PDB file of C-alpha atoms and ligand atoms in Angstrom:
ATOM      1  CA  MET U   1       0.001  -0.030   0.085  1.00  0.00           C
ATOM      2  CA  ALA U   2       1.275   3.307  -0.811  1.00  0.00           C
ATOM      3  CA  ILE U   3       0.219   6.842  -1.169  1.00  0.00           C
ATOM      4  CA  ARG U   4       0.097   8.444  -4.585  1.00  0.00           C
ATOM      5  CA  MET U   5       0.211  11.916  -5.944  1.00  0.00           C
ATOM      6  CA  ILE U   6      -2.843  13.400  -6.556  1.00  0.00           C
ATOM      7  CA  VAL U   7      -3.011  15.165 -10.291  1.00  0.00           C
ATOM      8  CA  LYS U   8      -4.379  18.682  -9.894  1.00  0.00           C
ATOM      9  CA  VAL U   9      -5.882  20.863 -12.578  1.00  0.00           C
ATOM     10  CA  PRO U  10      -4.889  21.772 -15.213  1.00  0.00           C
ATOM     11  CA  ASP U  11      -3.414  18.534 -15.931  1.00  0.00           C
ATOM     12  CA  PRO U  12      -4.829  17.023 -19.295  1.00  0.00           C
ATOM     13  CA  VAL U  13      -5.210  13.569 -17.697  1.00  0.00           C
ATOM     14  CA  LEU U  14      -8.205  14.690 -15.718  1.00  0.00           C
ATOM     15  CA  ARG U  15      -9.826  15.581 -19.217  1.00  0.00           C
ATOM     16  CA  GLU U  16      -9.419  11.879 -20.529  1.00  0.00           C
ATOM     17  CA  VAL U  17     -12.125   9.384 -20.642  1.00  0.00           C
ATOM     18  CA  ALA U  18     -10.762   6.115 -18.634  1.00  0.00           C
ATOM     19  CA  LYS U  19     -10.859   2.735 -20.021  1.00  0.00           C
ATOM     20  CA  GLU U  20     -12.838  -0.088 -18.712  1.00  0.00           C
ATOM     21  CA  VAL U  21     -11.245  -2.757 -16.698  1.00  0.00           C
ATOM     22  CA  THR U  22     -10.789  -6.008 -17.939  1.00  0.00           C
ATOM     23  CA  LYS U  23      -8.151  -7.914 -15.863  1.00  0.00           C
ATOM     24  CA  PHE U  24      -8.900  -8.353 -12.123  1.00  0.00           C
ATOM     25  CA  ASN U  25      -5.655  -9.039 -11.100  1.00  0.00           C
ATOM     26  CA  ALA U  26      -2.848  -8.127  -8.347  1.00  0.00           C
ATOM     27  CA  ASN U  27      -2.126  -4.692 -10.337  1.00  0.00           C
ATOM     28  CA  LEU U  28      -5.808  -3.818  -9.870  1.00  0.00           C
ATOM     29  CA  HIS U  29      -5.808  -4.886  -6.184  1.00  0.00           C
ATOM     30  CA  LYS U  30      -2.694  -2.758  -5.485  1.00  0.00           C
ATOM     31  CA  LEU U  31      -4.327   0.167  -7.394  1.00  0.00           C
ATOM     32  CA  LEU U  32      -7.398   0.205  -5.161  1.00  0.00           C
ATOM     33  CA  ASP U  33      -5.568  -0.307  -1.841  1.00  0.00           C
ATOM     34  CA  ASP U  34      -3.368   2.770  -2.844  1.00  0.00           C
ATOM     35  CA  MET U  35      -6.390   4.786  -4.072  1.00  0.00           C
ATOM     36  CA  ALA U  36      -7.941   4.146  -0.392  1.00  0.00           C
ATOM     37  CA  ASP U  37      -4.619   5.104   1.179  1.00  0.00           C
ATOM     38  CA  THR U  38      -4.516   8.162  -0.989  1.00  0.00           C
ATOM     39  CA  MET U  39      -7.912   9.134  -0.173  1.00  0.00           C
ATOM     40  CA  TYR U  40      -7.688   8.962   3.323  1.00  0.00           C
ATOM     41  CA  ASP U  41      -4.310  10.569   3.625  1.00  0.00           C
ATOM     42  CA  ALA U  42      -5.886  13.556   1.546  1.00  0.00           C
ATOM     43  CA  GLU U  43      -9.150  13.344   3.862  1.00  0.00           C
ATOM     44  CA  GLY U  44     -11.207  12.988   0.792  1.00  0.00           C
ATOM     45  CA  VAL U  45     -14.516  11.383   0.608  1.00  0.00           C
ATOM     46  CA  GLY U  46     -13.793   9.860  -2.856  1.00  0.00           C
ATOM     47  CA  LEU U  47     -11.226   9.149  -5.330  1.00  0.00           C
ATOM     48  CA  ALA U  48     -10.941   8.107  -9.117  1.00  0.00           C
ATOM     49  CA  ALA U  49      -8.174   6.329 -10.811  1.00  0.00           C
ATOM     50  CA  PRO U  50      -7.625   9.375 -13.275  1.00  0.00           C
ATOM     51  CA  GLN U  51      -6.859  11.515 -10.302  1.00  0.00           C
ATOM     52  CA  ILE U  52      -3.461   9.624  -9.632  1.00  0.00           C
ATOM     53  CA  GLY U  53      -2.727   9.420 -13.354  1.00  0.00           C
ATOM     54  CA  ILE U  54      -4.176   6.164 -14.062  1.00  0.00           C
ATOM     55  CA  LEU U  55      -7.020   6.233 -16.951  1.00  0.00           C
ATOM     56  CA  LYS U  56      -8.805   2.935 -15.533  1.00  0.00           C
ATOM     57  CA  ARG U  57     -12.487   2.974 -14.574  1.00  0.00           C
ATOM     58  CA  VAL U  58     -11.850   2.585 -10.896  1.00  0.00           C
ATOM     59  CA  ILE U  59     -13.140   4.661  -7.995  1.00  0.00           C
ATOM     60  CA  VAL U  60     -12.983   4.605  -4.282  1.00  0.00           C
ATOM     61  CA  VAL U  61     -15.646   6.164  -1.988  1.00  0.00           C
ATOM     62  CA  ASP U  62     -15.987   6.630   1.938  1.00  0.00           C
ATOM     63  CA  VAL U  63     -18.254   9.361   3.032  1.00  0.00           C
ATOM     64  CA  GLY U  64     -17.562   8.496   6.782  1.00  0.00           C
ATOM     65  CA  ASP U  65     -20.881   6.655   7.298  1.00  0.00           C
ATOM     66  CA  GLU U  66     -19.447   3.521   9.484  1.00  0.00           C
ATOM     67  CA  GLU U  67     -22.392   1.167   8.025  1.00  0.00           C
ATOM     68  CA  THR U  68     -21.256   2.097   4.372  1.00  0.00           C
ATOM     69  CA  GLY U  69     -17.471   2.125   5.065  1.00  0.00           C
ATOM     70  CA  LEU U  70     -15.201   2.024   2.151  1.00  0.00           C
ATOM     71  CA  ILE U  71     -16.896   1.108  -1.164  1.00  0.00           C
ATOM     72  CA  GLU U  72     -14.395   0.053  -4.019  1.00  0.00           C
ATOM     73  CA  MET U  73     -15.952  -0.128  -7.261  1.00  0.00           C
ATOM     74  CA  VAL U  74     -14.882  -1.052 -10.599  1.00  0.00           C
ATOM     75  CA  ASN U  75     -16.466   0.101 -14.073  1.00  0.00           C
ATOM     76  CA  PRO U  76     -19.081   1.786 -12.109  1.00  0.00           C
ATOM     77  CA  GLU U  77     -22.393   2.769 -13.987  1.00  0.00           C
ATOM     78  CA  ILE U  78     -24.976   4.849 -12.935  1.00  0.00           C
ATOM     79  CA  ILE U  79     -28.225   2.970 -14.057  1.00  0.00           C
ATOM     80  CA  GLU U  80     -30.815   5.005 -12.326  1.00  0.00           C
ATOM     81  CA  ALA U  81     -30.753   8.666 -11.164  1.00  0.00           C
ATOM     82  CA  ASP U  82     -33.874  10.537  -9.383  1.00  0.00           C
ATOM     83  CA  GLY U  83     -34.590  13.507  -7.440  1.00  0.00           C
ATOM     84  CA  GLU U  84     -32.575  16.608  -7.030  1.00  0.00           C
ATOM     85  CA  GLN U  85     -30.128  18.197  -4.597  1.00  0.00           C
ATOM     86  CA  LEU U  86     -28.154  21.293  -4.803  1.00  0.00           C
ATOM     87  CA  GLY U  87     -25.297  21.489  -2.419  1.00  0.00           C
ATOM     88  CA  PRO U  88     -21.451  22.295  -1.933  1.00  0.00           C
ATOM     89  CA  GLU U  89     -18.719  20.014  -3.574  1.00  0.00           C
ATOM     90  CA  GLY U  90     -14.997  20.184  -3.704  1.00  0.00           C
ATOM     91  CA  CYS U  91     -12.333  17.989  -5.034  1.00  0.00           C
ATOM     92  CA  LEU U  92      -9.078  16.979  -4.232  1.00  0.00           C
ATOM     93  CA  SER U  93      -7.921  17.803  -7.585  1.00  0.00           C
ATOM     94  CA  ILE U  94      -9.064  21.318  -7.468  1.00  0.00           C
ATOM     95  CA  PRO U  95      -7.680  22.330  -4.242  1.00  0.00           C
ATOM     96  CA  ASN U  96      -8.777  26.012  -3.739  1.00  0.00           C
ATOM     97  CA  LEU U  97     -12.328  25.970  -5.057  1.00  0.00           C
ATOM     98  CA  ASN U  98     -15.756  24.774  -4.003  1.00  0.00           C
ATOM     99  CA  GLY U  99     -19.051  25.067  -5.950  1.00  0.00           C
ATOM    100  CA  ASP U 100     -22.663  24.749  -5.596  1.00  0.00           C
ATOM    101  CA  VAL U 101     -23.632  21.410  -7.896  1.00  0.00           C
ATOM    102  CA  ARG U 102     -26.968  20.176  -8.708  1.00  0.00           C
ATOM    103  CA  ARG U 103     -26.971  16.221  -8.577  1.00  0.00           C
ATOM    104  CA  ALA U 104     -29.527  13.466  -8.410  1.00  0.00           C
ATOM    105  CA  ASP U 105     -30.489  12.691  -5.048  1.00  0.00           C
ATOM    106  CA  ARG U 106     -30.835   8.925  -5.447  1.00  0.00           C
ATOM    107  CA  VAL U 107     -28.892   6.891  -7.607  1.00  0.00           C
ATOM    108  CA  LYS U 108     -28.378   3.159  -8.316  1.00  0.00           C
ATOM    109  CA  VAL U 109     -24.892   2.454  -9.477  1.00  0.00           C
ATOM    110  CA  LYS U 110     -23.763  -0.859 -11.011  1.00  0.00           C
ATOM    111  CA  GLY U 111     -20.279  -2.029 -11.098  1.00  0.00           C
ATOM    112  CA  GLN U 112     -17.962  -4.910  -9.990  1.00  0.00           C
ATOM    113  CA  ASP U 113     -15.722  -5.563  -7.019  1.00  0.00           C
ATOM    114  CA  ARG U 114     -12.178  -6.231  -7.071  1.00  0.00           C
ATOM    115  CA  HIS U 115     -12.495  -9.934  -8.261  1.00  0.00           C
ATOM    116  CA  GLY U 116     -14.987  -8.801 -11.006  1.00  0.00           C
ATOM    117  CA  ASN U 117     -18.163  -9.737  -9.182  1.00  0.00           C
ATOM    118  CA  PRO U 118     -20.911  -7.504 -10.051  1.00  0.00           C
ATOM    119  CA  PHE U 119     -22.936  -5.574  -7.471  1.00  0.00           C
ATOM    120  CA  VAL U 120     -25.192  -2.844  -7.268  1.00  0.00           C
ATOM    121  CA  VAL U 121     -25.152   0.141  -4.627  1.00  0.00           C
ATOM    122  CA  GLU U 122     -28.309   2.244  -4.137  1.00  0.00           C
ATOM    123  CA  ALA U 123     -27.287   5.606  -2.674  1.00  0.00           C
ATOM    124  CA  THR U 124     -28.989   8.776  -1.455  1.00  0.00           C
ATOM    125  CA  GLY U 125     -27.927  12.362  -0.311  1.00  0.00           C
ATOM    126  CA  PHE U 126     -24.114  12.885  -0.100  1.00  0.00           C
ATOM    127  CA  LEU U 127     -23.198   9.468  -1.013  1.00  0.00           C
ATOM    128  CA  ALA U 128     -25.089   9.702  -4.239  1.00  0.00           C
ATOM    129  CA  ARG U 129     -23.431  13.026  -4.669  1.00  0.00           C
ATOM    130  CA  ALA U 130     -20.000  11.317  -4.185  1.00  0.00           C
ATOM    131  CA  PHE U 131     -20.679   8.579  -6.794  1.00  0.00           C
ATOM    132  CA  GLN U 132     -21.934  11.103  -9.393  1.00  0.00           C
ATOM    133  CA  HIS U 133     -18.647  13.199  -8.725  1.00  0.00           C
ATOM    134  CA  GLU U 134     -16.289  10.119  -9.234  1.00  0.00           C
ATOM    135  CA  VAL U 135     -18.129   8.725 -12.110  1.00  0.00           C
ATOM    136  CA  ASP U 136     -17.929  12.326 -14.014  1.00  0.00           C
ATOM    137  CA  HIS U 137     -13.986  11.869 -13.401  1.00  0.00           C
ATOM    138  CA  LEU U 138     -13.785   8.625 -15.416  1.00  0.00           C
ATOM    139  CA  ASN U 139     -15.657  10.622 -18.197  1.00  0.00           C
ATOM    140  CA  GLY U 140     -13.263  13.446 -17.795  1.00  0.00           C
ATOM    141  CA  ILE U 141     -15.860  15.793 -16.090  1.00  0.00           C
ATOM    142  CA  LEU U 142     -15.030  18.115 -13.342  1.00  0.00           C
ATOM    143  CA  PHE U 143     -17.187  19.721 -10.890  1.00  0.00           C
ATOM    144  CA  THR U 144     -16.442  23.058 -11.925  1.00  0.00           C
ATOM    145  CA  ASP U 145     -17.789  22.299 -15.480  1.00  0.00           C
ATOM    146  CA  ILE U 146     -21.398  21.606 -14.070  1.00  0.00           C
ATOM    147  CA  ALA U 147     -21.426  24.007 -10.886  1.00  0.00           C
ATOM    148  CA  GLU U 148     -23.912  26.616 -10.707  1.00  0.00           C
ATOM    149  CA  ARG U 149     -21.411  28.812  -8.738  1.00  0.00           C
ATOM    150  CA  VAL U 150     -17.763  28.224  -8.275  1.00  0.00           C
ATOM    151  CA  TYR U 151     -16.057  30.140  -5.308  1.00  0.00           C
ATOM    152  CA  ASP U 152     -12.794  30.224  -3.472  1.00  0.00           C
ATOM    153  CA  ILE U 153     -12.703  28.280  -0.256  1.00  0.00           C
ATOM    154  CA  SER U 154     -11.263  30.927   1.713  1.00  0.00           C
ATOM    155  CA  GLU U 155     -14.085  33.183   0.597  1.00  0.00           C
ATOM    156  CA  ARG U 156     -16.536  30.997   1.726  1.00  0.00           C
ATOM    157  CA  ASP U 157     -14.719  30.676   5.077  1.00  0.00           C
ATOM    158  CA  LYS U 158     -15.087  34.382   5.366  1.00  0.00           C
ATOM    159  CA  GLY U 159     -18.798  33.966   5.080  1.00  0.00           C
ATOM    160  CA  GLY U 160     -18.942  31.984   8.263  1.00  0.00           C
ATOM    161  CA  GLU U 161     -20.355  28.850   6.891  1.00  0.00           C
TER     162      GLU U 161
HETATM  163 ZN1  LIG K 201     -12.785  15.106  -7.646  1.00  0.00          ZN
END
């Protein structure tokens, strides 16, 4: 396990479409382990492989809910999305900015575990937001592309939120 360097904007790798994973081998397991380490080290709630420069469809999510814990998902695909939420979002690849982003409030996400077994996650609220954010990364989309408002983090802090 190791902490990898997080790629920051405007690195072009963040704009690429990541490739589907077909080999569920030791390399993939190491990638998933390193991604979790890197996410926790950076105090993030999710990380997509392109954020460490790897163009594979792999994400990890942990929004700090004990019951859900760490979710590793390979080849994630949002198969259902309902409702709406508007809320603040940030990104480990965009250190100084937050934004208000409109997302579906509930999603169903289909993917595979590290061994290739298919599974489905149903998520609402903040977890649903995290999944949508990470799947966007696999398609080269950043929250700043779709935010209704983008603001400097220090600016928001001054506002006393
Ligand atoms: Zn991000």
